[in-house]
mmCIF file of C-alpha atoms and ligand atoms in Angstrom:
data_model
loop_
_atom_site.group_PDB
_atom_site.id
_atom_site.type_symbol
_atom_site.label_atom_id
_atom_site.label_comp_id
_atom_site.label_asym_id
_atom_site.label_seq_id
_atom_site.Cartn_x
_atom_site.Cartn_y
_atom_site.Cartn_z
ATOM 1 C CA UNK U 1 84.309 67.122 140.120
ATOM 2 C CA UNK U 2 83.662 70.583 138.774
ATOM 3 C CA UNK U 3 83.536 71.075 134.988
ATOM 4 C CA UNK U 4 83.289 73.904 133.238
ATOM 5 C CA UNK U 5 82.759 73.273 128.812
ATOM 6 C CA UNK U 6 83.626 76.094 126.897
ATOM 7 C CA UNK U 7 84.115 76.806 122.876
ATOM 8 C CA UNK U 8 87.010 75.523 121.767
ATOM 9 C CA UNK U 9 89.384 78.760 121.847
ATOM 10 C CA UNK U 10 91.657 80.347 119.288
ATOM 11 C CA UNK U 11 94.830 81.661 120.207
ATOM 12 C CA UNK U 12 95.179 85.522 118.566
ATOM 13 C CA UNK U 13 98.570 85.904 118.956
ATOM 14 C CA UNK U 14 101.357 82.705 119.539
ATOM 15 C CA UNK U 15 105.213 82.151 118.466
ATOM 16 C CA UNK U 16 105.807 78.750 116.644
ATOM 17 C CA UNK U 17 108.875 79.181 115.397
ATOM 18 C CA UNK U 18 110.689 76.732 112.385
ATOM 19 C CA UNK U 19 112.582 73.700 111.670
ATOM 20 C CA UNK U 20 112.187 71.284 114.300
ATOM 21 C CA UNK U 21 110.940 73.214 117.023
ATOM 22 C CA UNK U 22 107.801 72.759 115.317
ATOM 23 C CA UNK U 23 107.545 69.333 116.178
ATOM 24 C CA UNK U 24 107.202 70.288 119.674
ATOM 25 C CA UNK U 25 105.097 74.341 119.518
ATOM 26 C CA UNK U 26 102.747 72.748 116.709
ATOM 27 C CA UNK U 27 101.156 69.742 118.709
ATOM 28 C CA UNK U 28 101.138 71.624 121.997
ATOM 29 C CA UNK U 29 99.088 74.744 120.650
ATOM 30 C CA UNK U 30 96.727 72.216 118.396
ATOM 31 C CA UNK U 31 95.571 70.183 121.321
ATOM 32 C CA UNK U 32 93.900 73.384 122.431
ATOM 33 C CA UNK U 33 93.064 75.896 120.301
ATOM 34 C CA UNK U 34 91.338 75.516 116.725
ATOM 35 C CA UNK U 35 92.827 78.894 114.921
ATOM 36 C CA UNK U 36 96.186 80.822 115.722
ATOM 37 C CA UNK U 37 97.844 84.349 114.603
ATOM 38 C CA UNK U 38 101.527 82.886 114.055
ATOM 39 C CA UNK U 39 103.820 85.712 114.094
ATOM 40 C CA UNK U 40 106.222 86.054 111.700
ATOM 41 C CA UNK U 41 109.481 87.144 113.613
ATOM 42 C CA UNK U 42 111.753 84.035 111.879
ATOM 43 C CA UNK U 43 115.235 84.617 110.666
ATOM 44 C CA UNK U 44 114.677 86.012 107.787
ATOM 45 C CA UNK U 45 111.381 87.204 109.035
ATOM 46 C CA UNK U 46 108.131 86.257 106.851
ATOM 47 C CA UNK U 47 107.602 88.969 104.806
ATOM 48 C CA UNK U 48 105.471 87.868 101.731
ATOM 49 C CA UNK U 49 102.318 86.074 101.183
ATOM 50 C CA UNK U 50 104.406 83.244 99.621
ATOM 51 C CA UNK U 51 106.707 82.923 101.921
ATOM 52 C CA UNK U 52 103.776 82.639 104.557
ATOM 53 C CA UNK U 53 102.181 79.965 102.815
ATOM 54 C CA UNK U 54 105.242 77.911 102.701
ATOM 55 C CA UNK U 55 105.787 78.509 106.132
ATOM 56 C CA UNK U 56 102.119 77.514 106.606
ATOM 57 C CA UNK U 57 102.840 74.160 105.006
ATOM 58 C CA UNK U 58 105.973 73.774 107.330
ATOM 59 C CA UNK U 59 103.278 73.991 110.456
ATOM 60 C CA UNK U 60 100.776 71.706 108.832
ATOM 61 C CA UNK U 61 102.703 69.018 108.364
ATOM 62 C CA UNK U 62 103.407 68.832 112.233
ATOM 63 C CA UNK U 63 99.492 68.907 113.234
ATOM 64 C CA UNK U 64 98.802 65.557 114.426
ATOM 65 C CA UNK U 65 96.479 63.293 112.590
ATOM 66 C CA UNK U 66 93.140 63.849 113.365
ATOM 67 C CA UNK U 67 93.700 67.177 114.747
ATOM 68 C CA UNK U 68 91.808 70.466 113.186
ATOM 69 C CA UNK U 69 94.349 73.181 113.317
ATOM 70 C CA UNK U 70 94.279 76.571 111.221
ATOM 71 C CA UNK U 71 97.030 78.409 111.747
ATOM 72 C CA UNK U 72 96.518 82.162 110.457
ATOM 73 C CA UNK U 73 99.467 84.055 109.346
ATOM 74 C CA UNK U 74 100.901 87.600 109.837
ATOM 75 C CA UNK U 75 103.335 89.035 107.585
ATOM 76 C CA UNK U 76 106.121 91.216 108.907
ATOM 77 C CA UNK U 77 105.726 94.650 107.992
ATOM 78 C CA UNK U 78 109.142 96.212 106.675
ATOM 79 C CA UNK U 79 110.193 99.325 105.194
ATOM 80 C CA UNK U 80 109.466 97.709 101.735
ATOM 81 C CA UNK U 81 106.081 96.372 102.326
ATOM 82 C CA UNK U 82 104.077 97.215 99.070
ATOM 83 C CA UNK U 83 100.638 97.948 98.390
ATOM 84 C CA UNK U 84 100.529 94.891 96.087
ATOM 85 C CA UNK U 85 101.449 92.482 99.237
ATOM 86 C CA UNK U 86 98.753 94.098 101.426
ATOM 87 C CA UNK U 87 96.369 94.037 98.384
ATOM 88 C CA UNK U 88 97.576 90.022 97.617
ATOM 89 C CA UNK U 89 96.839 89.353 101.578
ATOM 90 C CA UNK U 90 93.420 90.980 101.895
ATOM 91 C CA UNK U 91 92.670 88.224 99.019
ATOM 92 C CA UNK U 92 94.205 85.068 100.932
ATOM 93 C CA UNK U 93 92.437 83.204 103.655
ATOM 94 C CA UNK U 94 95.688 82.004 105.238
ATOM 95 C CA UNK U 95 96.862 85.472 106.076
ATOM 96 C CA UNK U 96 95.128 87.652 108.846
ATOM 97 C CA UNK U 97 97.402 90.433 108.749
ATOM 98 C CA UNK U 98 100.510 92.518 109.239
ATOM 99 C CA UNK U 99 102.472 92.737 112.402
ATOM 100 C CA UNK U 100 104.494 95.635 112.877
ATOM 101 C CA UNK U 101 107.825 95.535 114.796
ATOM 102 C CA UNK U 102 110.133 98.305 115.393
ATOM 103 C CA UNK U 103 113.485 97.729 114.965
ATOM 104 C CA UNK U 104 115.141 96.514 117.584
ATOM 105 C CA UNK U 105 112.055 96.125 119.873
ATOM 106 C CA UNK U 106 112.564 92.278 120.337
ATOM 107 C CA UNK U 107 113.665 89.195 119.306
ATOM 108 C CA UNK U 108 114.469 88.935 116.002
ATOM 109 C CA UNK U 109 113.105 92.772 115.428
ATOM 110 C CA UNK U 110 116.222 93.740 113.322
ATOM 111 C CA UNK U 111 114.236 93.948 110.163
ATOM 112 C CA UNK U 112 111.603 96.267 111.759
ATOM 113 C CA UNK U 113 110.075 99.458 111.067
ATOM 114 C CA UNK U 114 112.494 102.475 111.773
ATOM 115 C CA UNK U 115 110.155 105.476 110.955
ATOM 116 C CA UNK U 116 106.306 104.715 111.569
ATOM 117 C CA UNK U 117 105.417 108.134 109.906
ATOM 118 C CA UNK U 118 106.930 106.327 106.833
ATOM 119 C CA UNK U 119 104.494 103.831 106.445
ATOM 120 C CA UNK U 120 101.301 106.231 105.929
ATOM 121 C CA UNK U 121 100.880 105.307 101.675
ATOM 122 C CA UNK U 122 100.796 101.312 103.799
ATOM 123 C CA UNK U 123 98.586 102.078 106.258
ATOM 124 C CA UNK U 124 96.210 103.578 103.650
ATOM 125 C CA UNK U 125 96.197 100.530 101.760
ATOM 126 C CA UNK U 126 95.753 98.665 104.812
ATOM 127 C CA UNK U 127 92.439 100.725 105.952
ATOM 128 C CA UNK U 128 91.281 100.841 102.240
ATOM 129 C CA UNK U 129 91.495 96.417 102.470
ATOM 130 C CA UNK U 130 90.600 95.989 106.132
ATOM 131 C CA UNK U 131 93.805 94.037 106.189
ATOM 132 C CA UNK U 132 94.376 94.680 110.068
ATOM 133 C CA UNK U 133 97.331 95.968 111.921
ATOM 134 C CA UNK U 134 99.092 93.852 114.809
ATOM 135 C CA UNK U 135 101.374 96.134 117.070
ATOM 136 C CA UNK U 136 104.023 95.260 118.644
ATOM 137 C CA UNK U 137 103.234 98.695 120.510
ATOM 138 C CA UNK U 138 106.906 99.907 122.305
ATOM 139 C CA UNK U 139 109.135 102.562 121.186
ATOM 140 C CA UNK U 140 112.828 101.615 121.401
ATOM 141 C CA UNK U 141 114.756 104.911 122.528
ATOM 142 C CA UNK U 142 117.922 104.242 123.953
ATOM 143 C CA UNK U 143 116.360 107.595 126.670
ATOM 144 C CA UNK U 144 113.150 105.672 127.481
ATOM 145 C CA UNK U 145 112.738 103.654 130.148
ATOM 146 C CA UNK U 146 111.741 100.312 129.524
ATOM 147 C CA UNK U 147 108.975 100.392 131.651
ATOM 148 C CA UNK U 148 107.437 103.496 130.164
ATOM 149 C CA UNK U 149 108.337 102.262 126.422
ATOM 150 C CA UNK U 150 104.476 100.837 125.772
ATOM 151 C CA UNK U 151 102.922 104.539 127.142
ATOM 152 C CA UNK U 152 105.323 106.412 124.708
ATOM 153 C CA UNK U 153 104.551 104.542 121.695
ATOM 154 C CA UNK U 154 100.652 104.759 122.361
ATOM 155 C CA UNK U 155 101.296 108.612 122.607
ATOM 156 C CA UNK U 156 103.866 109.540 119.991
ATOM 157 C CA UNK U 157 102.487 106.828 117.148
ATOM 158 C CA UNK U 158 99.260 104.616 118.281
ATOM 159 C CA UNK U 159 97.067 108.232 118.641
ATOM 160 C CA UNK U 160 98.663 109.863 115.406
ATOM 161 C CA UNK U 161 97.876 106.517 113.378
ATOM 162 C CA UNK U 162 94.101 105.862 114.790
ATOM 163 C CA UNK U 163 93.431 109.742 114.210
ATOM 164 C CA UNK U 164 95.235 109.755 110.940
ATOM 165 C CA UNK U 165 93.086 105.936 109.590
ATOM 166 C CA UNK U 166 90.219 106.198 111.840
ATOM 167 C CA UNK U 167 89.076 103.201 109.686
ATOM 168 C CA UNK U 168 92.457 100.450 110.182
ATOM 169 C CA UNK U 169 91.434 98.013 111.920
ATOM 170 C CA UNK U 170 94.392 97.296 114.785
ATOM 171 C CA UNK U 171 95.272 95.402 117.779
ATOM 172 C CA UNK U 172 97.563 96.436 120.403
ATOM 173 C CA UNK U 173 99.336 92.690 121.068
ATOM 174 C CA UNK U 174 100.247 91.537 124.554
ATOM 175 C CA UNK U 175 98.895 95.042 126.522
ATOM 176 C CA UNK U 176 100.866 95.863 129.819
ATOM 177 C CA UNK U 177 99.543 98.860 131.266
ATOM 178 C CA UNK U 178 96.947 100.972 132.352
ATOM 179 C CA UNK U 179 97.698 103.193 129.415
ATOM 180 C CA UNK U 180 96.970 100.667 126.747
ATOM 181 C CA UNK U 181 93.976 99.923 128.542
ATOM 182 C CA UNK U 182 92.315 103.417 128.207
ATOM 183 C CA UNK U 183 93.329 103.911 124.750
ATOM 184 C CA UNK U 184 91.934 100.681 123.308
ATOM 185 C CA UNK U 185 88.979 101.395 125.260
ATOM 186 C CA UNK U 186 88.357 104.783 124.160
ATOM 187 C CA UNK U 187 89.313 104.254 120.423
ATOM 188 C CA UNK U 188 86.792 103.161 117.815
ATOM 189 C CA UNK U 189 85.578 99.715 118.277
ATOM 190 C CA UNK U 190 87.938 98.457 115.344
ATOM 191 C CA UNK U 191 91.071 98.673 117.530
ATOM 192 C CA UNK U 192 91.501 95.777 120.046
ATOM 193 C CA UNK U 193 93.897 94.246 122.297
ATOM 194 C CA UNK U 194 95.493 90.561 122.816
ATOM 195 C CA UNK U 195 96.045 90.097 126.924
ATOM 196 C CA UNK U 196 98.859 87.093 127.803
ATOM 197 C CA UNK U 197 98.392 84.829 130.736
ATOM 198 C CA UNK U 198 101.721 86.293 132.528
ATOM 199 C CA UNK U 199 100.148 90.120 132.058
ATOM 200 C CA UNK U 200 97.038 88.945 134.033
ATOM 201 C CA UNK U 201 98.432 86.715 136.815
ATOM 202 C CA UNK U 202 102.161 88.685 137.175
ATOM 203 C CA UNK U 203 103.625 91.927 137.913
ATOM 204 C CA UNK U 204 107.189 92.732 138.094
ATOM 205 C CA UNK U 205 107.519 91.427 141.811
ATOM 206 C CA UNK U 206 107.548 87.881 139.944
ATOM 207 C CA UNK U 207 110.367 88.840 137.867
ATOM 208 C CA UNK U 208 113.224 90.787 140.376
ATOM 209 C CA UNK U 209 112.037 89.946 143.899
ATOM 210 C CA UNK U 210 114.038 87.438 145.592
ATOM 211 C CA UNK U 211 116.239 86.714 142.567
ATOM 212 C CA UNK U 212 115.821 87.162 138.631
ATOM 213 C CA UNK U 213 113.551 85.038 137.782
ATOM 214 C CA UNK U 214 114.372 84.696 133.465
ATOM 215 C CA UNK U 215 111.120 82.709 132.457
ATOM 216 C CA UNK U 216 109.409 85.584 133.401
ATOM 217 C CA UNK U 217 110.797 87.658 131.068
ATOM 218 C CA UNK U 218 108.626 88.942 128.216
ATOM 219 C CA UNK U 219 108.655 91.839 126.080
ATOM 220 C CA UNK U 220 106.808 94.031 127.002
ATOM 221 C CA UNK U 221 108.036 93.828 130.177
ATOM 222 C CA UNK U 222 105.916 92.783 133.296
ATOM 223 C CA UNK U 223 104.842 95.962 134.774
ATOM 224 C CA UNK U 224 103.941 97.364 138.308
ATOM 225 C CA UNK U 225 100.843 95.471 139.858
ATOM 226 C CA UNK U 226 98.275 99.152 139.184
ATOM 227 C CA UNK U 227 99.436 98.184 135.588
ATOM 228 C CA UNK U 228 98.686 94.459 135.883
ATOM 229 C CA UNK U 229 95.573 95.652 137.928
ATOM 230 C CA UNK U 230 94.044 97.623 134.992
ATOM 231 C CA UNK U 231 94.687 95.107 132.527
ATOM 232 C CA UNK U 232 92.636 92.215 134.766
ATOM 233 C CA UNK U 233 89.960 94.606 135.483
ATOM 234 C CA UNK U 234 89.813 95.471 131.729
ATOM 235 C CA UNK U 235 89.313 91.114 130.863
ATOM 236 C CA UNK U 236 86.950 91.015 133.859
ATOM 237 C CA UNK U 237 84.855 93.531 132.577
ATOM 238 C CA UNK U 238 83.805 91.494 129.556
ATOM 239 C CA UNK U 239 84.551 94.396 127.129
ATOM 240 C CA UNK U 240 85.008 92.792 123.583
ATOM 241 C CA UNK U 241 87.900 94.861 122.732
ATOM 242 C CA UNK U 242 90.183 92.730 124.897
ATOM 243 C CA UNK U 243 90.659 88.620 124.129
ATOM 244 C CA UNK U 244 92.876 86.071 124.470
ATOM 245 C CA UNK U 245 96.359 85.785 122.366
ATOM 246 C CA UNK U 246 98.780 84.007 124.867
ATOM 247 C CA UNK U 247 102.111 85.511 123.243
ATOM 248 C CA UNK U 248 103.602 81.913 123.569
ATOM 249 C CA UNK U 249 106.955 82.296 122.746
ATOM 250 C CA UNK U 250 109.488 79.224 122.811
ATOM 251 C CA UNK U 251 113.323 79.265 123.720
ATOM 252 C CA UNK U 252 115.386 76.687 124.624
ATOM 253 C CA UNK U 253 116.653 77.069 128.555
ATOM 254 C CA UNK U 254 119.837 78.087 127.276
ATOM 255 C CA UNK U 255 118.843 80.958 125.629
ATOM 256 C CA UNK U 256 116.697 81.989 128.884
ATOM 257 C CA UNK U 257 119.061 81.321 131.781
ATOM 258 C CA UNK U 258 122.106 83.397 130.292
ATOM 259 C CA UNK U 259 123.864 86.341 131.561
ATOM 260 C CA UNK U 260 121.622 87.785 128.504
ATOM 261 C CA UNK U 261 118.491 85.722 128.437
ATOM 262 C CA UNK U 262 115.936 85.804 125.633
ATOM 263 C CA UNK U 263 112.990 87.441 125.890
ATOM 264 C CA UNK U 264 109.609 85.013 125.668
ATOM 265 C CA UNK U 265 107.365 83.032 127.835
ATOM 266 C CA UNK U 266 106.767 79.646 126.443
ATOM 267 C CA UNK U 267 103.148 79.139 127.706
ATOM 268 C CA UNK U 268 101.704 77.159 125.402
ATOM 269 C CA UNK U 269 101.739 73.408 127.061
ATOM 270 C CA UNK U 270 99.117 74.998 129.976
ATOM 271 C CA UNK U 271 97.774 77.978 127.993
ATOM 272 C CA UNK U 272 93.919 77.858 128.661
ATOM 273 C CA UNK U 273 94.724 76.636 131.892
ATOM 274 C CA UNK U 274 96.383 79.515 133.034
ATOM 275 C CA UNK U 275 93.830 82.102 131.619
ATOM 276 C CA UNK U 276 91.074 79.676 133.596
ATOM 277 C CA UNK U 277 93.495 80.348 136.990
ATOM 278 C CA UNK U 278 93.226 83.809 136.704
ATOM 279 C CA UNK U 279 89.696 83.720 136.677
ATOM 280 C CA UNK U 280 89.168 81.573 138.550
ATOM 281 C CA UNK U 281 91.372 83.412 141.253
ATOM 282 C CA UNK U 282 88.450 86.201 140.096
ATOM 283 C CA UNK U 283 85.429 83.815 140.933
ATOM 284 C CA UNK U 284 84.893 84.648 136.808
ATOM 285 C CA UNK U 285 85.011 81.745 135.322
ATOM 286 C CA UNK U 286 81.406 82.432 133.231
ATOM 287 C CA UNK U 287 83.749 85.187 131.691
ATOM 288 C CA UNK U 288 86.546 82.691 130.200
ATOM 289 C CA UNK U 289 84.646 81.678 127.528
ATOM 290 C CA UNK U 290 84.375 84.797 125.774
ATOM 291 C CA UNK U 291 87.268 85.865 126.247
ATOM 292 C CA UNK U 292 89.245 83.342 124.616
ATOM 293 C CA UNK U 293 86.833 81.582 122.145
ATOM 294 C CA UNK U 294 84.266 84.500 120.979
ATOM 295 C CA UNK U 295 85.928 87.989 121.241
ATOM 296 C CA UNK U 296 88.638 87.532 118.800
ATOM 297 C CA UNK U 297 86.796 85.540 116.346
ATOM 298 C CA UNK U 298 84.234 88.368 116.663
ATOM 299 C CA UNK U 299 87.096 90.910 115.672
ATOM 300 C CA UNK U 300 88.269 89.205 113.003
ATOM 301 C CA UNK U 301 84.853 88.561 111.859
ATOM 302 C CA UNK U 302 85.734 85.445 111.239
ATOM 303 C CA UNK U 303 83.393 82.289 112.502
ATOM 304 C CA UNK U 304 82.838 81.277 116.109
ATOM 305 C CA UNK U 305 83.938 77.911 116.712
ATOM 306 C CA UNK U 306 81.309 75.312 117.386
ATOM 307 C CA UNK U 307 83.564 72.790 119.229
ATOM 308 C CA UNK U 308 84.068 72.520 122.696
ATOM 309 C CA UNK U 309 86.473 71.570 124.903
ATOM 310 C CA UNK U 310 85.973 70.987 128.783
ATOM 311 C CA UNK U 311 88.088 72.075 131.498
ATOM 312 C CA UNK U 312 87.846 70.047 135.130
ATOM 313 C CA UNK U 313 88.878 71.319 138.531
ATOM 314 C CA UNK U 314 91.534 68.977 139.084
ATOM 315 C CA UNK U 315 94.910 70.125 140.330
ATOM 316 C CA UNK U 316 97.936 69.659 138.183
ATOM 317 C CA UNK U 317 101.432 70.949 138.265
ATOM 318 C CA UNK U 318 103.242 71.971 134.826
ATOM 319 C CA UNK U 319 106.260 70.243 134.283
ATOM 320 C CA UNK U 320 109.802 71.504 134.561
ATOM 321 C CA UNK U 321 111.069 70.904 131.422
ATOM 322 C CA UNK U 322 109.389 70.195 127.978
ATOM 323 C CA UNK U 323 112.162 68.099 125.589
ATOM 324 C CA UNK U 324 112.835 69.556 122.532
ATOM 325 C CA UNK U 325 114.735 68.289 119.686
ATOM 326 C CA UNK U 326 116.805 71.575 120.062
ATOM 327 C CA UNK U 327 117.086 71.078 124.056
ATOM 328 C CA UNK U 328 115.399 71.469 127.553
ATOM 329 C CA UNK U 329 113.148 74.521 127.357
ATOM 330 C CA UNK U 330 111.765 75.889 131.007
ATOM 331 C CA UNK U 331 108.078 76.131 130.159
ATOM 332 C CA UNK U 332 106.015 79.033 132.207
ATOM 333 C CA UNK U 333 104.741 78.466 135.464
ATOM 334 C CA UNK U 334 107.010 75.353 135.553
ATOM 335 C CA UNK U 335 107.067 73.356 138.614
ATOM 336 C CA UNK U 336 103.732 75.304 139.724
ATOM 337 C CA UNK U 337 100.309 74.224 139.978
ATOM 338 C CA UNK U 338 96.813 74.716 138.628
ATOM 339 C CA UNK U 339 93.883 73.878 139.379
ATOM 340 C CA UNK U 340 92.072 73.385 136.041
ATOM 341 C CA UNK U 341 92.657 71.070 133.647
ATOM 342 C CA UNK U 342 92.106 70.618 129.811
ATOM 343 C CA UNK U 343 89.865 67.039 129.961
ATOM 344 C CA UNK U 344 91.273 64.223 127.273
HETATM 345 O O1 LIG W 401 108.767 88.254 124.951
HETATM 346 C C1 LIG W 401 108.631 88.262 123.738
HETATM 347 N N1 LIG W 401 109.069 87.233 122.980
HETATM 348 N N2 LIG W 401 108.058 89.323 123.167
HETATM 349 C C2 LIG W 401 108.016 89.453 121.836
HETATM 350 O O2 LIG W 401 107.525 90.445 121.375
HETATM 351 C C3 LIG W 401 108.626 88.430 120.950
HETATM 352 C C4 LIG W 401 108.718 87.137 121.600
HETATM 353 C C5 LIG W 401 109.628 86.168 120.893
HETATM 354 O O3 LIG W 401 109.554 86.063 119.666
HETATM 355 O O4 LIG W 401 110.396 85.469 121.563
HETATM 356 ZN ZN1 LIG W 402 104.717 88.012 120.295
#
């Protein structure tokens, strides 16, 4: 049997939720990954250091025994984000950062930024503490097209802000299109890019062809496959800039198969699997393990891990349904196969 023994990887970007769908997003992400950038989109979002850390505890206490998890948190960024906070987060180990959200850009966005030129005197504090910047990068114009909202934010705020704090370091989450591939590419080398498994292995055939297919739904949206072809040539090409944060983002199936579904792909229970299928499917394999277990530590400048884990060509198929004390949720890629497999 082929095996293939990477670093043990860190997720840069995942959705964990509270209460007791912890019980279920903890364990699942642990078994995998050593470190993860939990975003802070709860209801009321986590806007504070301290109301991080107690949210940190909350994720702790559902890491198995005997499991090393460190879960890193970002703090929403709001209208009313001081320079204190980002001064009192540049000083805590637990936090990695600030995610910005504009309003209404996804789920539970509400309390998002409404005018990005607004938060200039933050974004100067932020360059001044190398606290980074985690984009949620779409604008939300009723007049845009939602397939051309990622290209219109890079333009109107992404080039204004890394002009404007050449020194912030930022990373453009969950990257859909060719666009966001040029401009982390050509920007300084502290701006970066998380890549999901459903951005490398979909295009928007697998969400409206022969039916809508809901667990395909994300935000940002899949995009057309030239899109989805510059993003895989971008995590092929072994460029730093661009490592692995899966966007793992849990609903119950309720929420997704609705006449208005949620937006999320709940990848977690097969997450390095499905990065190790697409490249695979690229006879790349030699690239996975930089990509999700050196690049983003290396951005961060935070430790590579010295764990492994080892994957092993054995065919699988993810299940349909993952129980949650909350209900069924439809996990992606559910009922599909794989053919690599976390060993243990
Ligand atoms: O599809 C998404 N789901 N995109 C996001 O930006 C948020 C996430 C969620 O929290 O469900
Ligand atoms: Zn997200």
């Amino acid at each position: 049997m082929q095996s293939l023994t990477i670093p043990r990887p860190d997720d840069w970007h995942l959705h964990l939720r509270d209460g007791a769908m912890l019980q279920t997003t903890v364990p699942a992400t642990a078994a995998v990954f050593h470190r993860a950038v939990v975003m802070p989109n709860l209801v009321p979002p986590v806007t504070t250091v301290e109301a991080a850390l107690t949210y940190r505890a909350q994720i702790m206490a559902e890491v198995p025994a005997g499991v090393r998890f460190n879960p890193l948190m970002a703090l929403y960024l709001t209208a009313d984000t001081t320079s204190e906070e980002i001064a009192q987060a540049a000083a805590n180990q637990h936090v990695i950062g600030f995610k910005l959200y504009p309003s209404g850009a996804t789920t539970n966005s509400a309390a998002g930024v409404k005018s990005v030129e607004a938060l200039a005197p933050v974004l100067g504090a932020m360059q001044e503490h190398q606290v980074p910047l985690l984009v949620h990068g779409e604008v939300t114009d009723s007049d845009i097209d939602i397939f051309d909202r990622e290209r219109v934010f890079i333009e109107r705020h992404l080039i204004p802000i890394t002009e404007r704090f050449p020194n912030l370091k930022l990373v453009l989450e969950h990257i859909t299109t060719a666009d966001a591939v040029e401009f982390v590419k050509n920007a300084n080398s502290n701006v970066a890019a998380t890549m999901t498994p459903q951005h490398l292995l979909m295009n928007r055939n697998d969400l409206l062809v022969g039916g809508i297919r809901p667990h395909n739904y994300c935000l940002p949206i899949l995009k057309r496959q030239s899109h989805q072809q510059a993003l895989q040539q971008a995590a092929l090409s072994g460029n730093p800039k661009f490592f692995l944060g899966t966007d793992s983002a849990p609903h119950v199936q309720a929420s997704k198969e609705t006449a208005c579904g949620c937006a999320g792909c709940y990848s977690a229970p097969a997450a390095i699997e499905l990065y190790a299928e697409f490249f695979s499917q690229h006879n790349a394999l030699d690239k996975l393990a930089d990509f999700a277990s050196g690049y983003g530590a290396d951005f961060y400048q935070l430790p590579r891990n010295t764990e492994t884990i080892e994957l092993v060509q054995q065919p699988w198929t993810v299940a349909e349904t993952v129980d949650t004390a909350t209900g069924p949720m439809v996990p992606y890629w559910a009922g599909a196969d794989l053919q690599w497999k976390l060993r243990g």
